[in-house]
XYZ file of N, CA, C and O in Angstrom:
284
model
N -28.234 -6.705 4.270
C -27.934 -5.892 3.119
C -27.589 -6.786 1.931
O -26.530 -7.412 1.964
N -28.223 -6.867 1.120
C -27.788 -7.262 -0.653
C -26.639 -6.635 -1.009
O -26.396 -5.437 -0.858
N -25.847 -7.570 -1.545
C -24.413 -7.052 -2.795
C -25.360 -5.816 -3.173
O -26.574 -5.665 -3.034
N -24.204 -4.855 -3.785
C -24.217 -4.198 -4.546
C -23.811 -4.420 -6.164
O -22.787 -4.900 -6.650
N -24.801 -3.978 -6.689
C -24.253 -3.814 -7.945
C -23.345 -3.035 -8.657
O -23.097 -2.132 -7.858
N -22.488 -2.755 -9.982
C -21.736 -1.811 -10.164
C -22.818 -0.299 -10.428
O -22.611 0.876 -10.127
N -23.859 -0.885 -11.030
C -24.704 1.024 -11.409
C -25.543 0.850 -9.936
O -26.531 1.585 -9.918
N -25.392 0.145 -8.854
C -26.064 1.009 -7.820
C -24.877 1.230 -6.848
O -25.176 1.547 -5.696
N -23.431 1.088 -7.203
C -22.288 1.581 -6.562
C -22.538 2.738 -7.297
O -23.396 3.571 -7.010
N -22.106 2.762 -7.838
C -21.838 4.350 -8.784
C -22.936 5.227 -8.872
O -22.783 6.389 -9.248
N -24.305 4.647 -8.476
C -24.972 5.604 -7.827
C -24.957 6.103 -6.906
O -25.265 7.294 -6.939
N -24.670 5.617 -5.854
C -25.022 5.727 -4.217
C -23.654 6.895 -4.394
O -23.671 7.837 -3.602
N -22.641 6.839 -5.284
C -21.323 7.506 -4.921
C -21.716 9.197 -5.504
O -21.425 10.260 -4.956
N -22.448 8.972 -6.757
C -23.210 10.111 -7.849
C -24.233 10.693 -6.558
O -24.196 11.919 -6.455
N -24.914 10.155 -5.809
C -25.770 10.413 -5.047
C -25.461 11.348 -3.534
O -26.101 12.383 -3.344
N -24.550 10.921 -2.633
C -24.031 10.507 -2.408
C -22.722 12.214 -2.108
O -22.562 13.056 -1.224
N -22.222 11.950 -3.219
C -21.462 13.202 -3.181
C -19.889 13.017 -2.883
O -19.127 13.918 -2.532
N -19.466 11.277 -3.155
C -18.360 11.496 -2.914
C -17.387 10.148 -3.694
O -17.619 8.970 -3.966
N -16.500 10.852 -3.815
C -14.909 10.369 -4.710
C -14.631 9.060 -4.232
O -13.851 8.882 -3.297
N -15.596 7.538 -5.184
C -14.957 6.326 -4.732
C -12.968 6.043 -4.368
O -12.304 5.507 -3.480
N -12.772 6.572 -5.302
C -11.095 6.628 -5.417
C -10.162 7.537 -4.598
O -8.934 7.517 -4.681
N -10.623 8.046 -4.091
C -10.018 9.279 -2.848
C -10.005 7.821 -1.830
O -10.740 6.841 -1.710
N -8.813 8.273 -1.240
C -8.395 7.470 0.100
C -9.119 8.333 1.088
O -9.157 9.553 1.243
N -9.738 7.222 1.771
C -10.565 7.689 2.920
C -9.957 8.495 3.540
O -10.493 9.604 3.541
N -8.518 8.370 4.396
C -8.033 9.346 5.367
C -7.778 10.220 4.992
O -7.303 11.051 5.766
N -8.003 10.665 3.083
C -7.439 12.010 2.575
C -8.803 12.863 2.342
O -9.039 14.070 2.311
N -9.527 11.794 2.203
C -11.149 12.679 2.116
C -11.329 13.741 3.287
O -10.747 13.739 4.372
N -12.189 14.569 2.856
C -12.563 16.134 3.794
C -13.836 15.036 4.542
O -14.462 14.034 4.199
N -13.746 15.885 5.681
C -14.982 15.251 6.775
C -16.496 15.328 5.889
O -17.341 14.439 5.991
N -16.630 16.280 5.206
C -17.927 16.376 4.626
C -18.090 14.707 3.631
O -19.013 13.893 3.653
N -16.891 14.694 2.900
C -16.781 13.264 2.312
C -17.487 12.248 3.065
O -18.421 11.459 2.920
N -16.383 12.716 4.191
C -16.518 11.218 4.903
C -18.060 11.061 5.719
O -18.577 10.014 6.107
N -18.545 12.340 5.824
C -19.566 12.272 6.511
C -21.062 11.475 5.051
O -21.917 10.593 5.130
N -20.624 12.412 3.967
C -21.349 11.427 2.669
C -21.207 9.760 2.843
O -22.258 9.155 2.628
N -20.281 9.110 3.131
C -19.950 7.992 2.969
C -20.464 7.378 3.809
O -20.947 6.333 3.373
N -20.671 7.614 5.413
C -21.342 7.009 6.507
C -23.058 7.229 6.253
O -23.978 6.617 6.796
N -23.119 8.271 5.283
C -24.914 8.254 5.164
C -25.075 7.502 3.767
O -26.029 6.763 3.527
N -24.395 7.678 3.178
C -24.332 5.768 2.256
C -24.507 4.480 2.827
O -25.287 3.564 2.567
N -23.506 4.635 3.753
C -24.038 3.123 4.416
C -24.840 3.287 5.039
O -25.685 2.393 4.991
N -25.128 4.448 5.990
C -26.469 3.916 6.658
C -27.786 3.714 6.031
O -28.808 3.267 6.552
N -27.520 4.266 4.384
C -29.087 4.203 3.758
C -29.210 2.878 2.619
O -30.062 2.757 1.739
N -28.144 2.000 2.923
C -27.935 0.460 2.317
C -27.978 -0.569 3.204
O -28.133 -1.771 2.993
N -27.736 0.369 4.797
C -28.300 -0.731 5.983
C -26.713 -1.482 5.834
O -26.730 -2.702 5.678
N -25.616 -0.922 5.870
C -24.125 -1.590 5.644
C -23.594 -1.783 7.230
O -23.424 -0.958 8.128
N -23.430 -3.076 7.178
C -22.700 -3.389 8.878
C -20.956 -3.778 8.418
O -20.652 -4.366 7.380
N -20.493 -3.547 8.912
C -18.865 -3.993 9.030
C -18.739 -5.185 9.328
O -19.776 -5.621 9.830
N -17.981 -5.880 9.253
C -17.279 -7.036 9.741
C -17.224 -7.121 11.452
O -16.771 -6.278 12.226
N -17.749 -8.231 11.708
C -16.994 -8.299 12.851
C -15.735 -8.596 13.625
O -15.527 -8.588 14.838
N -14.892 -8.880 12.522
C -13.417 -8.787 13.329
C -13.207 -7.117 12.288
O -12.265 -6.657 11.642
N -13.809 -6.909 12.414
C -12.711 -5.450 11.926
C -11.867 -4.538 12.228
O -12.032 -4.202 13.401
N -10.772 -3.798 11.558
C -9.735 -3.371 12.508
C -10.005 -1.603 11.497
O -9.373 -1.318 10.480
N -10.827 -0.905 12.004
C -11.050 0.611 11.309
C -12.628 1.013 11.607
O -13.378 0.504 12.440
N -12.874 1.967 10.771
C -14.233 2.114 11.108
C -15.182 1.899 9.849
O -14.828 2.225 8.715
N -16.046 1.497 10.052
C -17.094 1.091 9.261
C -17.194 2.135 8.146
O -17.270 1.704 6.995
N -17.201 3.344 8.333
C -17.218 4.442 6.950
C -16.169 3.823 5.806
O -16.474 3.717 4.618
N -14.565 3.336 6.508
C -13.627 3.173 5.866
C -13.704 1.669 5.083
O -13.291 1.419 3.951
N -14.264 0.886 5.898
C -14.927 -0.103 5.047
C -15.924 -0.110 3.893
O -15.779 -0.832 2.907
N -16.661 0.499 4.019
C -17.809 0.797 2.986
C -17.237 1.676 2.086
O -17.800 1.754 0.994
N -16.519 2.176 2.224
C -15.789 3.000 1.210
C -14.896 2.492 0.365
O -14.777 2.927 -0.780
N -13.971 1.238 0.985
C -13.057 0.278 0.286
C -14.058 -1.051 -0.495
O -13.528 -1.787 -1.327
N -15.583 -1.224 -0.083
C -16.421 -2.067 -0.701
C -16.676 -1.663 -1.947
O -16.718 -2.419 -2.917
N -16.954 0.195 -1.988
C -17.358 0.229 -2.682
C -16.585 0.696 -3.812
O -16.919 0.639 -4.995
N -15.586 1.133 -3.356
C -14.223 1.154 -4.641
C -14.133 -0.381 -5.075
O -14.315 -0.643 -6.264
N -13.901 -1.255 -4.304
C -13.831 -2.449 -5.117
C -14.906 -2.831 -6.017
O -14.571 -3.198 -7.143
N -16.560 -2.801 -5.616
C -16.941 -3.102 -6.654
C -17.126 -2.153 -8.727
O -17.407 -2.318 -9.914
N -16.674 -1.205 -7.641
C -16.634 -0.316 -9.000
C -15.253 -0.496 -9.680
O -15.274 -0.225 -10.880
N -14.127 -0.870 -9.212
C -13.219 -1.277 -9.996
C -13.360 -2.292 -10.516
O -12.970 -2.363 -11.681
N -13.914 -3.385 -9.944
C -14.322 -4.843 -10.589
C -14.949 -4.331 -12.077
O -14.543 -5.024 -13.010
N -15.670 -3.473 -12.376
C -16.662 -2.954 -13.238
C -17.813 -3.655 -13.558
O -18.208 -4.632 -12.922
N -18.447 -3.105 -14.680
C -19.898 -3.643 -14.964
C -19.812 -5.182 -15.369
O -19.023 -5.484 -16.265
N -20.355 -5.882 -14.938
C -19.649 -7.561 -15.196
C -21.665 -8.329 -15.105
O -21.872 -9.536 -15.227
């Protein structure tokens, strides 16, 4: 998988259907279910020491790069 950019974060989220800034564990399952078909359609793997689940990762990737902003 390639970095993301900030306008293809903020697409995939526009796309997508769900609230970069919502804390994952507060998101509704439909959210969260948006967020796991984000990553699966960017081909997003987790870390391998990771301690959560991969939705919750890709979800904290992609708040970060959209807070970083357009750079």
């Amino acid at each position: 998988m390639a970095r993301l950019t900030y306008a293809s974060a903020r697409a995939i989220c526009s796309t997508f259907g769900f609230n970069p800034f919502e804390d994952f564990h507060a998101m509704s399952s439909g959210s969260k279910e948006a967020v796991i078909r984000a990553a699966d359609s960017v081909k997003y793997k987790a870390p391998k020491s990771r301690n959560g689940s991969r939705g919750r990762y890709f979800a904290a990737y992609v708040r970060r790069i959209i807070e970083r902003g357009d750079k």
